[in-house]
Coordinates of C-alpha atoms and ligand atoms in Angstrom, one line a residue:
M1144 CA 0.1 0.0 0.0
V1145 CA 2.9 2.3 0.3
A1146 CA 3.1 4.0 -3.1
K1147 CA 6.5 5.8 -2.7
T1148 CA 9.6 5.4 -0.4
L1149 CA 12.0 8.3 -0.2
D1150 CA 15.2 8.9 1.5
S1151 CA 16.4 12.0 3.3
D1152 CA 19.3 12.4 6.0
I1153 CA 17.2 14.7 7.9
L1154 CA 13.5 14.9 8.0
I1155 CA 11.7 17.8 9.6
L1156 CA 8.0 17.6 10.3
G1157 CA 6.3 21.0 10.3
S1158 CA 7.3 24.4 8.7
G1159 CA 6.8 27.0 11.6
G1160 CA 9.5 28.9 13.3
A1161 CA 10.9 25.5 14.8
G1162 CA 10.9 23.5 11.6
L1163 CA 12.4 26.3 9.3
F1164 CA 15.1 27.3 11.7
A1165 CA 16.0 23.5 12.0
A1166 CA 16.3 23.2 8.2
L1167 CA 18.4 26.3 7.8
H1168 CA 20.8 25.4 10.7
A1169 CA 21.2 21.9 9.6
H1170 CA 22.0 23.1 6.1
K1171 CA 24.5 25.6 7.3
A1172 CA 26.3 22.9 9.3
M1173 CA 26.4 20.4 6.5
P1174 CA 25.3 21.7 3.3
Q1175 CA 25.9 18.4 1.6
L1176 CA 23.2 16.6 3.7
S1177 CA 19.7 15.8 2.1
I1178 CA 17.3 17.7 4.3
T1179 CA 13.4 17.6 3.7
V1180 CA 10.8 19.7 5.4
A1181 CA 7.4 17.9 5.2
V1182 CA 4.3 19.8 6.0
K1183 CA 0.5 19.4 6.1
G1184 CA 0.0 22.8 4.6
L1185 CA 2.1 25.0 2.2
L1186 CA 5.5 25.9 3.5
G1187 CA 5.4 29.5 4.6
K1188 CA 1.6 29.7 4.7
C1189 CA 0.5 27.5 7.6
G1190 CA 1.0 26.9 11.4
C1191 CA 0.9 29.5 14.2
T1192 CA 4.3 31.2 13.9
R1193 CA 2.9 33.1 11.0
M1194 CA -0.1 34.2 13.2
V1195 CA 2.1 35.8 15.9
Q1196 CA 1.0 39.3 16.5
G1197 CA 2.7 40.8 19.8
G1198 CA 6.3 39.6 19.3
Y1199 CA 9.5 38.0 20.5
N1200 CA 10.9 38.2 24.0
V1201 CA 14.5 38.7 24.3
A1202 CA 16.9 40.6 26.8
L1203 CA 18.6 43.1 24.5
A1204 CA 18.5 46.4 26.4
R1205 CA 21.4 47.4 28.6
E1206 CA 19.2 47.7 31.6
D1207 CA 17.6 44.2 31.1
S1208 CA 19.5 41.0 31.6
I1209 CA 19.2 37.2 30.8
E1210 CA 18.8 36.6 34.5
R1211 CA 15.6 38.9 34.6
H1212 CA 14.2 37.2 31.6
F1213 CA 14.9 33.9 33.1
M1214 CA 13.3 34.9 36.5
D1215 CA 10.2 36.2 34.6
T1216 CA 9.8 33.0 32.8
I1217 CA 10.4 30.8 35.9
Q1218 CA 8.0 32.7 38.0
G1219 CA 5.4 33.0 35.2
G1220 CA 5.6 29.1 35.0
A1221 CA 4.8 28.8 38.7
W1222 CA 8.1 27.0 39.1
L1223 CA 7.3 24.1 37.1
S1224 CA 9.7 24.7 34.2
D1225 CA 12.7 22.8 33.4
Q1226 CA 15.2 25.4 34.4
E1227 CA 18.0 24.3 32.0
L1228 CA 15.6 24.5 29.0
A1229 CA 14.4 28.1 30.3
W1230 CA 17.9 29.1 30.6
K1231 CA 18.8 28.1 27.1
L1232 CA 15.7 29.9 25.8
V1233 CA 16.7 33.2 27.3
V1234 CA 20.5 33.0 26.3
L1235 CA 20.0 31.9 22.8
A1236 CA 17.0 34.1 22.0
I1237 CA 19.6 37.0 21.8
E1238 CA 21.6 35.1 19.2
R1239 CA 18.4 34.1 17.2
I1240 CA 17.1 37.7 17.1
K1241 CA 20.3 38.8 15.8
E1242 CA 20.3 36.1 13.2
L1243 CA 16.8 37.0 12.2
E1244 CA 17.8 40.6 11.6
N1245 CA 21.4 40.4 10.4
E1246 CA 21.4 37.2 8.3
L1247 CA 17.8 36.3 7.4
G1248 CA 16.5 39.8 6.7
C1249 CA 13.8 40.6 9.1
F1250 CA 13.0 44.1 9.9
F1251 CA 11.7 44.8 13.3
D1252 CA 10.4 48.3 14.6
R1253 CA 13.0 50.7 15.8
N1254 CA 13.4 53.6 18.1
A1255 CA 14.3 57.0 16.8
D1256 CA 18.0 56.3 17.9
G1257 CA 18.1 53.2 15.8
T1258 CA 18.0 50.6 18.7
V1259 CA 15.4 47.9 18.3
H1260 CA 12.0 48.8 19.9
Q1261 CA 10.8 46.6 22.7
K1262 CA 7.3 46.8 24.1
A1263 CA 5.6 45.8 27.3
F1264 CA 3.9 42.3 27.6
A1265 CA 2.0 41.0 30.5
G1266 CA 3.9 39.2 33.4
Q1267 CA 7.2 40.8 32.8
T1268 CA 9.3 43.1 34.7
F1269 CA 10.9 44.7 31.7
D1270 CA 9.7 45.9 28.3
R1271 CA 11.5 43.3 26.2
T1272 CA 9.2 42.2 23.3
V1273 CA 10.6 42.8 19.8
H1274 CA 8.0 43.2 17.1
K1275 CA 7.1 44.4 13.8
G1276 CA 3.9 46.3 14.2
D1277 CA 1.2 43.7 15.3
L1278 CA 2.2 41.4 12.5
T1279 CA 5.6 40.0 13.7
G1280 CA 4.9 36.5 12.7
I1281 CA 4.5 37.2 9.1
E1282 CA 7.7 39.0 8.9
I1283 CA 9.6 36.1 10.5
I1284 CA 8.0 33.3 8.5
N1285 CA 8.2 35.1 5.1
R1286 CA 12.0 35.7 5.6
L1287 CA 12.6 32.3 6.8
A1288 CA 10.6 30.7 3.9
E1289 CA 12.5 32.7 1.4
Q1290 CA 15.9 31.5 2.9
V1291 CA 14.7 27.9 2.7
W1292 CA 13.4 28.3 -0.8
A1293 CA 16.8 29.6 -1.8
R1294 CA 18.8 26.6 -0.6
N1295 CA 18.9 23.1 -1.7
I1296 CA 16.3 22.0 0.8
G1297 CA 13.7 19.4 -0.1
R1298 CA 10.0 20.1 0.3
L1299 CA 7.1 17.8 0.8
E1300 CA 4.0 20.1 1.0
E1301 CA 0.6 18.9 1.7
H1302 CA 2.1 15.8 3.2
R1303 CA 0.6 14.8 6.4
A1304 CA 2.7 12.9 8.9
V1305 CA 0.5 10.0 10.3
E1306 CA 3.0 7.8 12.1
L1307 CA 6.6 7.8 13.5
I1308 CA 8.0 4.4 12.5
K1309 CA 10.8 2.8 14.4
D1310 CA 13.5 0.5 13.3
S1311 CA 12.8 -3.3 13.4
S1312 CA 14.3 -3.7 16.9
G1313 CA 12.1 -0.9 18.1
K1314 CA 14.9 1.0 19.6
S1315 CA 15.4 4.0 17.3
I1316 CA 13.5 6.0 14.6
A1317 CA 13.7 4.7 11.1
G1318 CA 11.4 7.2 9.3
V1319 CA 7.9 8.6 9.0
L1320 CA 4.7 7.5 7.3
F1321 CA 2.8 10.3 5.3
I1322 CA -0.4 10.6 3.3
D1323 CA 0.3 12.7 0.2
M1324 CA -2.9 14.7 0.4
R1325 CA -2.9 15.6 -3.2
T1326 CA -3.3 12.0 -4.2
G1327 CA -4.3 10.2 -1.0
E1328 CA -1.3 7.8 -1.5
Y1329 CA 0.8 6.6 1.4
V1330 CA 4.5 7.8 1.3
F1331 CA 7.2 6.5 3.6
V1332 CA 10.3 8.7 4.2
R1333 CA 13.4 6.9 5.7
A1334 CA 15.4 9.2 7.6
K1335 CA 18.5 9.1 10.0
A1336 CA 17.2 11.9 12.1
V1337 CA 13.6 13.2 12.5
L1338 CA 12.4 16.5 13.9
L1339 CA 8.9 16.6 15.5
A1340 CA 7.8 20.3 15.0
T1341 CA 4.1 20.2 14.2
G1342 CA 3.3 22.7 16.9
G1343 CA 0.7 21.2 19.1
G1344 CA -2.3 23.5 19.1
P1345 CA -5.2 23.2 21.5
T1346 CA -8.0 23.1 18.8
M1347 CA -10.1 20.6 20.8
Y1348 CA -11.8 23.4 22.6
R1349 CA -14.9 25.1 21.3
Y1350 CA -13.3 28.4 21.1
H1351 CA -9.6 28.3 20.0
T1352 CA -6.9 30.7 18.4
P1353 CA -4.4 28.4 16.4
S1354 CA -4.7 27.7 12.6
G1355 CA -6.8 24.9 11.5
D1356 CA -3.9 22.7 10.3
K1357 CA -2.9 22.4 14.0
T1358 CA -4.5 19.4 15.5
C1359 CA -2.0 17.9 17.8
D1360 CA -1.0 15.2 15.3
G1361 CA 2.7 15.3 16.5
L1362 CA 1.8 14.9 20.1
A1363 CA -0.5 12.0 19.1
M1364 CA 2.2 10.3 17.2
A1365 CA 4.5 10.7 20.2
L1366 CA 2.0 9.2 22.6
R1367 CA 1.5 6.2 20.3
A1368 CA 5.3 5.8 20.0
G1369 CA 5.4 5.5 23.8
L1370 CA 7.3 8.8 24.4
P1371 CA 6.6 10.5 27.7
L1372 CA 4.7 13.8 27.6
R1373 CA 4.9 16.4 30.4
D1374 CA 2.8 19.2 31.7
M1375 CA -0.2 18.2 29.3
E1376 CA -2.8 19.8 31.9
M1377 CA -1.4 23.1 31.2
V1378 CA -3.5 24.7 28.5
Q1379 CA -3.3 28.5 28.2
F1380 CA -6.6 30.3 27.5
H1381 CA -6.5 33.9 26.3
P1382 CA -9.3 36.1 27.8
T1383 CA -10.5 38.0 24.7
G1384 CA -11.3 35.7 21.7
L1385 CA -13.7 37.3 19.3
L1386 CA -17.2 35.9 19.5
A1387 CA -19.2 36.5 16.3
G1388 CA -21.3 33.3 16.0
T1389 CA -20.8 29.8 14.6
H1390 CA -20.9 30.7 11.1
T1391 CA -17.4 32.4 10.9
R1392 CA -14.0 31.2 11.6
M1393 CA -13.3 34.6 13.1
T1394 CA -14.8 33.3 16.3
G1395 CA -12.2 32.5 18.7
T1396 CA -9.5 34.6 17.1
V1397 CA -7.6 36.8 19.5
L1398 CA -8.3 40.4 20.3
E1399 CA -5.0 41.5 21.6
E1400 CA -4.2 41.9 25.3
G1401 CA -3.3 45.6 24.8
L1402 CA -6.9 46.4 24.8
R1403 CA -7.3 45.5 28.4
G1404 CA -3.9 46.9 29.1
A1405 CA -5.1 50.3 27.8
G1406 CA -8.0 50.3 30.1
G1407 CA -10.7 48.4 28.3
Y1408 CA -13.5 47.1 30.5
L1409 CA -15.2 43.6 30.5
L1410 CA -18.9 43.7 30.9
N1411 CA -21.5 41.0 31.5
G1412 CA -24.7 40.4 29.7
A1413 CA -26.3 43.1 31.7
K1414 CA -23.5 45.5 30.6
E1415 CA -22.1 45.6 34.2
R1416 CA -18.4 45.6 34.9
F1417 CA -17.5 42.5 36.9
M1418 CA -13.7 42.2 37.0
P1419 CA -13.1 44.3 40.1
R1420 CA -15.2 41.6 42.1
Y1421 CA -12.7 39.0 41.1
D1422 CA -9.1 40.7 41.4
P1423 CA -7.8 44.0 42.5
K1424 CA -6.1 44.5 39.0
A1425 CA -9.5 43.9 37.4
E1426 CA -9.2 43.7 33.7
R1427 CA -5.2 44.1 34.0
A1428 CA -4.9 40.9 35.9
T1429 CA -3.1 37.9 34.3
R1430 CA -4.5 35.8 31.4
D1431 CA -5.5 33.0 33.6
V1432 CA -7.1 35.0 36.4
V1433 CA -9.3 37.0 33.8
S1434 CA -10.2 33.9 31.9
R1435 CA -11.5 32.2 35.1
A1436 CA -13.4 35.3 36.1
M1437 CA -15.0 35.4 32.7
F1438 CA -15.8 31.7 32.7
S1439 CA -17.5 32.1 36.1
E1440 CA -19.7 35.1 34.9
I1441 CA -20.5 32.9 31.8
K1442 CA -21.5 30.0 34.0
K1443 CA -23.8 32.3 35.9
G1444 CA -25.8 32.8 32.6
N1445 CA -25.5 36.6 32.5
V1446 CA -24.3 36.5 28.9
T1447 CA -24.4 38.3 25.4
P1448 CA -26.6 37.1 22.6
H1449 CA -23.8 34.6 21.6
G1450 CA -23.2 33.3 25.0
G1451 CA -20.2 35.3 25.9
L1452 CA -19.2 38.8 27.5
Y1453 CA -18.5 42.4 26.2
I1454 CA -15.4 44.3 25.9
S1455 CA -15.9 48.1 25.9
M1456 CA -13.3 50.6 24.9
G1457 CA -15.6 53.6 24.1
H1458 CA -14.8 55.4 27.6
L1459 CA -11.3 55.8 26.2
G1460 CA -12.4 58.0 23.3
A1461 CA -13.3 56.4 20.0
D1462 CA -10.9 58.4 18.0
Q1463 CA -8.1 57.4 20.3
V1464 CA -9.1 53.8 20.2
R1465 CA -9.2 54.0 16.4
K1466 CA -5.8 55.4 16.3
Q1467 CA -4.2 53.1 18.8
F1468 CA -5.9 49.7 17.8
K1469 CA -6.4 50.1 14.0
G1470 CA -6.1 46.5 13.2
M1471 CA -8.3 45.3 16.1
V1472 CA -11.0 47.9 15.0
E1473 CA -10.9 46.6 11.5
R1474 CA -11.1 43.0 12.5
C1475 CA -14.1 43.8 14.7
A1476 CA -15.8 45.8 12.1
D1477 CA -15.4 42.9 9.6
C1478 CA -17.6 41.0 12.0
G1479 CA -20.1 43.9 12.3
F1480 CA -19.0 45.1 15.8
D1481 CA -17.8 48.7 16.7
L1482 CA -14.8 48.4 19.0
A1483 CA -14.0 52.0 19.0
G1484 CA -17.4 53.2 20.3
G1485 CA -19.7 50.2 21.0
L1486 CA -19.5 46.7 22.4
V1487 CA -17.8 43.7 21.1
E1488 CA -18.6 40.2 22.2
V1489 CA -15.7 38.0 23.5
V1490 CA -15.1 34.8 25.1
P1491 CA -11.8 33.1 26.6
T1492 CA -10.2 31.2 23.9
A1493 CA -7.7 28.2 24.0
H1494 CA -4.4 29.4 22.8
Y1495 CA -1.3 27.4 23.6
M1496 CA -0.2 24.1 25.1
M1497 CA 2.5 24.5 27.6
G1498 CA 2.7 20.6 27.6
G1499 CA 4.5 18.4 25.1
V1500 CA 7.2 15.8 24.6
E1501 CA 9.9 15.6 27.2
F1502 CA 13.3 16.6 25.9
A1503 CA 16.8 17.4 26.7
P1504 CA 18.4 20.9 26.1
D1505 CA 20.0 19.5 22.9
C1506 CA 16.4 18.7 21.6
T1507 CA 17.0 14.8 21.9
T1508 CA 14.0 12.8 23.2
A1509 CA 13.7 9.1 24.7
L1510 CA 13.7 7.8 21.2
P1511 CA 17.2 7.9 19.6
G1512 CA 17.2 9.8 16.3
L1513 CA 14.0 11.7 17.1
F1514 CA 14.3 15.2 18.1
V1515 CA 11.6 17.7 19.1
A1516 CA 11.5 21.6 19.1
G1517 CA 8.7 24.3 19.3
E1518 CA 5.1 23.9 20.6
D1519 CA 5.4 20.0 20.4
S1520 CA 7.9 20.0 23.2
G1521 CA 7.2 20.3 27.0
G1522 CA 9.0 21.9 29.8
V1523 CA 10.2 25.3 28.8
H1524 CA 7.2 27.2 30.1
G1525 CA 6.1 25.2 33.0
A1526 CA 2.6 26.0 34.2
N1527 CA 2.1 29.2 32.1
R1528 CA 3.8 30.7 29.1
L1529 CA 4.8 34.5 29.0
G1530 CA 3.3 36.2 25.9
G1531 CA 6.4 36.6 23.6
N1532 CA 8.1 33.4 24.8
G1533 CA 6.4 31.1 22.2
V1534 CA 8.1 32.2 19.1
A1535 CA 11.4 32.7 21.0
N1536 CA 11.0 28.9 22.1
S1537 CA 10.3 27.7 18.5
T1538 CA 13.1 29.5 17.0
V1539 CA 15.6 29.0 19.7
F1540 CA 15.1 25.2 20.0
G1541 CA 14.5 24.7 16.2
A1542 CA 18.0 26.1 15.6
V1543 CA 19.4 23.9 18.3
A1544 CA 17.8 20.9 16.8
G1545 CA 19.2 21.7 13.2
D1546 CA 22.8 21.9 14.7
Q1547 CA 22.2 18.7 16.7
M1548 CA 20.7 16.7 14.0
A1549 CA 23.5 17.6 11.5
A1550 CA 25.9 16.2 14.0
W1551 CA 23.8 13.1 14.6
V1552 CA 23.6 12.0 11.1
K1553 CA 27.4 12.0 10.5
G1554 CA 28.4 8.5 10.1
A1555 CA 24.9 7.2 10.8
S1556 CA 23.1 5.0 8.2
Y1557 CA 19.6 4.4 7.3
S1558 CA 17.6 1.6 9.5
E1559 CA 15.3 -0.9 8.2
P1560 CA 11.7 0.2 9.1
D1561 CA 9.5 -2.1 11.1
R1562 CA 7.1 -3.2 8.3
A1563 CA 4.4 -4.4 10.7
A1564 CA 4.3 -1.0 12.1
I1565 CA 3.8 0.6 8.7
D1566 CA 1.0 -1.8 7.9
A1567 CA -0.6 -1.1 11.3
A1568 CA -0.5 2.7 10.7
I1569 CA -2.0 2.2 7.3
E1570 CA -4.9 0.1 8.7
F1571 CA -5.6 2.8 11.3
C1572 CA -5.9 5.5 8.5
E1573 CA -7.9 3.3 6.3
R1574 CA -10.6 2.8 9.1
P1575 CA -13.1 5.3 7.8
F1576 CA -13.1 3.7 4.3
R1577 CA -14.8 0.5 5.6
R1578 CA -18.3 -0.1 4.4
G1579 CA -20.9 1.3 6.6
S1580 CA -23.5 4.0 6.9
P1581 CA -21.9 7.4 5.8
A1582 CA -22.7 10.2 8.4
S1583 CA -21.5 13.8 9.1
L1584 CA -18.5 14.3 11.4
E1585 CA -20.1 17.6 12.8
P1586 CA -21.9 15.9 15.7
L1587 CA -18.7 14.2 16.8
R1588 CA -16.7 17.4 16.5
E1589 CA -19.3 19.3 18.6
K1590 CA -19.2 16.7 21.2
L1591 CA -15.5 17.0 21.6
Y1592 CA -15.7 20.7 21.7
G1593 CA -18.4 20.8 24.2
L1594 CA -16.9 18.3 26.7
M1595 CA -13.4 19.7 26.6
W1596 CA -14.8 23.3 27.1
E1597 CA -17.2 22.2 29.9
K1598 CA -15.0 19.6 31.7
V1599 CA -11.4 20.0 30.9
G1600 CA -11.2 23.7 30.3
I1601 CA -10.8 26.7 32.5
L1602 CA -12.5 25.3 35.7
R1603 CA -12.0 21.6 36.5
D1604 CA -13.0 19.2 39.2
A1605 CA -12.5 15.4 39.7
A1606 CA -16.0 14.4 38.9
G1607 CA -16.0 16.4 35.5
L1608 CA -12.5 15.0 34.7
L1609 CA -13.7 11.5 35.2
E1610 CA -16.8 12.1 33.1
A1611 CA -14.6 13.5 30.4
Q1612 CA -12.5 10.4 30.2
A1613 CA -15.4 8.2 29.7
D1614 CA -16.8 10.7 27.2
L1615 CA -13.5 10.8 25.2
N1616 CA -13.4 6.9 25.1
A1617 CA -17.0 6.8 23.9
L1618 CA -16.0 9.5 21.2
D1619 CA -13.1 7.6 20.2
R1620 CA -15.3 4.4 19.6
A1621 CA -17.7 6.4 17.6
L1622 CA -14.8 7.8 15.3
D1623 CA -13.7 4.2 14.8
A1624 CA -17.0 3.2 13.7
W1625 CA -17.7 6.1 11.4
T1626 CA -17.7 5.8 7.7
L1627 CA -16.5 8.4 5.0
P1628 CA -19.3 9.6 2.7
S1629 CA -16.9 9.5 -0.2
A1630 CA -14.2 7.0 -1.0
E1631 CA -12.2 9.5 -3.1
R1632 CA -8.6 9.9 -1.8
A1633 CA -7.2 12.9 -3.6
F1634 CA -7.8 16.1 -1.3
N1635 CA -10.6 14.2 0.7
L1636 CA -10.6 16.8 3.4
T1637 CA -13.2 14.9 5.5
W1638 CA -10.8 12.0 5.7
H1639 CA -8.2 14.5 7.1
D1640 CA -10.8 15.9 9.4
W1641 CA -11.4 12.3 10.9
L1642 CA -7.6 12.0 11.2
N1643 CA -7.5 15.4 12.9
L1644 CA -10.2 14.3 15.3
K1645 CA -8.5 11.0 16.2
S1646 CA -5.3 13.1 17.1
L1647 CA -7.4 15.6 19.0
V1648 CA -9.2 12.9 21.0
A1649 CA -5.9 11.1 21.8
V1650 CA -4.3 14.2 23.1
S1651 CA -7.5 15.3 24.9
R1652 CA -7.4 12.0 27.0
A1653 CA -3.8 12.9 27.9
I1654 CA -4.9 16.4 29.1
A1655 CA -7.7 15.0 31.1
L1656 CA -5.6 12.3 32.7
A1657 CA -2.9 14.8 33.6
A1658 CA -5.4 17.3 34.9
A1659 CA -7.0 14.6 37.2
A1660 CA -3.6 13.7 38.6
R1661 CA -2.7 17.3 39.5
R1662 CA -4.6 17.7 42.7
E1663 CA -3.9 21.5 43.2
S1664 CA -4.3 24.8 41.3
R1665 CA -1.3 26.3 39.6
G1666 CA -0.7 28.5 36.6
A1667 CA -3.2 27.6 33.9
H1668 CA -4.6 24.7 35.6
F1669 CA -7.5 25.3 38.1
R1670 CA -9.2 22.7 40.2
T1671 CA -12.5 24.1 42.0
D1672 CA -12.1 21.0 44.4
F1673 CA -8.4 21.9 45.1
P1674 CA -8.1 25.7 44.6
E1675 CA -4.8 26.2 46.4
S1676 CA -1.4 25.8 45.1
G1677 CA 0.8 23.2 46.7
A1678 CA 4.2 24.0 48.4
L1679 CA 6.6 25.4 45.5
E1680 CA 9.6 23.6 47.0
Q1681 CA 7.9 20.2 46.4
S1682 CA 7.0 21.1 42.9
A1683 CA 6.4 18.2 40.6
F1684 CA 5.4 17.9 36.8
T1685 CA 3.1 15.3 35.4
S1686 CA 4.6 12.8 32.9
I1687 CA 2.2 10.7 30.8
K1688 CA 3.4 7.5 29.0
D1689 CA 1.3 4.7 27.8
G1690 CA -1.8 6.1 29.6
V1691 CA -0.2 6.2 33.0
V1692 CA 0.6 9.6 34.8
S1693 CA 3.5 9.9 37.2
M1694 CA 4.5 13.0 39.2
K1695 CA 8.3 13.8 38.7
P1696 CA 10.2 16.3 40.9
V1697 CA 11.2 19.6 39.4
A1698 CA 15.0 19.9 39.7
F1699 CA 15.8 23.5 40.7
T1700 CA 19.2 23.5 39.1
R1701 CA 19.7 27.3 39.0
V1702 CA 17.3 29.0 41.5
S1703 CA 14.8 27.5 44.2
P1704 CA 11.5 29.0 45.3
G1705 CA 12.1 32.1 47.4
Q1706 CA 15.4 32.9 45.7
T1707 CA 16.4 35.0 42.8
L1708 CA 19.3 35.4 40.4
L1709 CA 18.9 39.2 40.3
R1710 CA 21.7 40.5 42.5
H1711 CA 20.2 43.8 43.6
V1712 CA 17.0 42.2 44.7
A1713 CA 18.7 39.2 46.6
Ligands
FAD1911 C1 -3.1 33.9 17.1 C2 -1.8 33.6 17.7 C3 -1.0 34.8 18.1 C4 0.2 34.4 18.8 N1 1.1 35.4 19.2 C5 2.2 35.0 19.7 C6 3.1 36.3 20.2 O1 2.8 37.4 20.0 N2 4.3 35.9 20.6 C7 4.7 34.6 20.8 O2 5.8 34.4 21.3 N3 3.8 33.6 20.5 C8 2.7 33.8 19.8 N4 1.8 32.7 19.5 C9 2.3 31.3 19.8 C10 3.4 31.0 18.7 O3 2.6 31.2 17.4 C11 3.8 29.5 18.8 O4 4.4 29.4 20.1 C12 5.0 29.2 17.9 O5 4.9 29.9 16.7 C13 4.9 27.8 17.6 O6 6.0 27.4 16.5 P1 6.0 26.0 16.0 O7 7.1 26.0 14.9 O8 6.3 25.0 17.2 O9 4.7 25.6 15.4 P2 3.9 26.3 14.0 O10 4.4 27.6 13.7 O11 2.4 26.1 14.5 O12 4.1 25.2 12.9 C14 3.5 23.9 12.9 C15 3.8 23.4 11.5 O13 3.6 22.0 11.6 C16 2.8 21.6 10.4 N5 1.9 20.3 10.7 C17 1.0 20.1 11.7 N6 0.6 18.8 11.7 C18 1.3 18.3 10.8 C19 1.4 16.9 10.3 N7 0.6 15.8 10.8 N8 2.3 16.6 9.3 C20 3.1 17.6 8.8 N9 3.0 18.9 9.1 C21 2.2 19.1 10.2 C22 1.7 22.8 10.3 O14 1.1 22.8 9.1 C23 3.0 23.8 10.5 O15 3.5 24.2 9.2 C24 0.5 33.0 19.1 C25 -0.2 32.0 18.5 C26 -1.4 32.3 18.0 C27 -2.3 31.1 17.6

């Protein structure tokens, strides 16, 4: 059933910041290597790095320091981060931003004196977010894609990775099985090193921000390959997702944090301000606090016509709002809302997964030959990610992975793949082609959205998490019994939707299991039955492998709770 087999020294899954940086660095280290970037969409046109609005955190200013960036990251992550990973992030972010500007051709906004402009972002003690207006991701991805196109780097576009295939001994990676979405045929790529950089993406929630191609495929493949995943309960919600009805994909997309920062009010369905009742910082509290307050208000039923809340900016002066938030005003106008002078419906929206595959600072994983970088990896951000640390994470570790893979494949040879594993993966993908009564996938998708939103979302408790696990098992069985309406293979997007849902259900189970295991509230994870945070000195992270969650102690390798690396504060 495999129509084509290809060889590539290095195979990269995903073309976001992580994948493209890895390709460029591996090529720079050893230009004679065969390197292939395989991607579900079109290179440069998909994934979330392209969607980055706010910017990139990096300690560039003389008054800032890597120690300060590190402490903000560790404290923001509620002491769950792997400190060696966080340290690498803050140190190498400086090199990467210089490479982006000086070698790859990005233009970031500048001050009048020629220095790079850095803006304020929530949760940080210094204004360190480098940006290009509010379209930073487009600048980064366009320049990276151009550089990849200009080099001898292979591309498999509209190729969906469906399984990581080990060698016949099961001890190392031998390659990856794909579906060529253009023909529907199976393609196997043998590789000496593989990078998992498919970018996670919590699109199993009713409201979410990431691009539609992100359906946790990499994490689902890693779970099936028996790799440990950490911090899976940590899902970040952004408070102000646009709520414009079910007919538009604009619902769930982000209205930037600066609106609340500038003094915007959140109102309930009765048009009353409620945030001061929840937190002294009101609308300026952190993302997790505001999202929880909003969810509680929604639960009380005092909601807008679409079931959310309002953001109101008019008291700041409509002209001023139009000037300061041009892009946001236009986005809202596209959906019939007047942000400058009226009310806009909003709802918290699932934004980012802090959890992912456990990995070492050199991007190696428990499976020799398999590397991971970007949002597929876990441990850098702990219980919460600072805005601006996401794209820093994917570019920093993508580059590390590229360097390491180039060294890894030196002297390595191709392995013989486990043929039975390829056959089993194909059998899995073929399930919806079996004869049966064709049906719509929509009810199953709605079920997933609803149960994750209600039971595994912003507020969680033991009973809801247990119910969710049973619901997810039932949903998985329903998906296995489901039949495609069309047996066409080329660009059969319903087939790919089914595969998307299979990945999302597998990863949702991991989130629910990890959330049930963490009997405390911390960072993005809130348990109404355990509202307090445990002792920080005894911090442990969840690690899930083969459906079993264990708690592993956090190693405070650089700083312990109560201490700081900042000399003048110590
Ligand atoms: C709206 C929005 C705004 C954001 N703003 C910021 C910000 O201001 N600052 C910040 O730091 N972070 C921000 N983030 C987070 C940031 O985008 C991510 O942290 C980061 O870009 C992830 O990079 P990545 O390379 O891991 O994944 P991505 O850039 O998402 O790339 C993943 C790639 O994998 C491909 N892929 C997926 N599945 C498969 C498969 N099965 N087979 C083959 N390929 C596959 C995708 O098509 C894509 O090419 C934002 C995110 C969103 C959604």
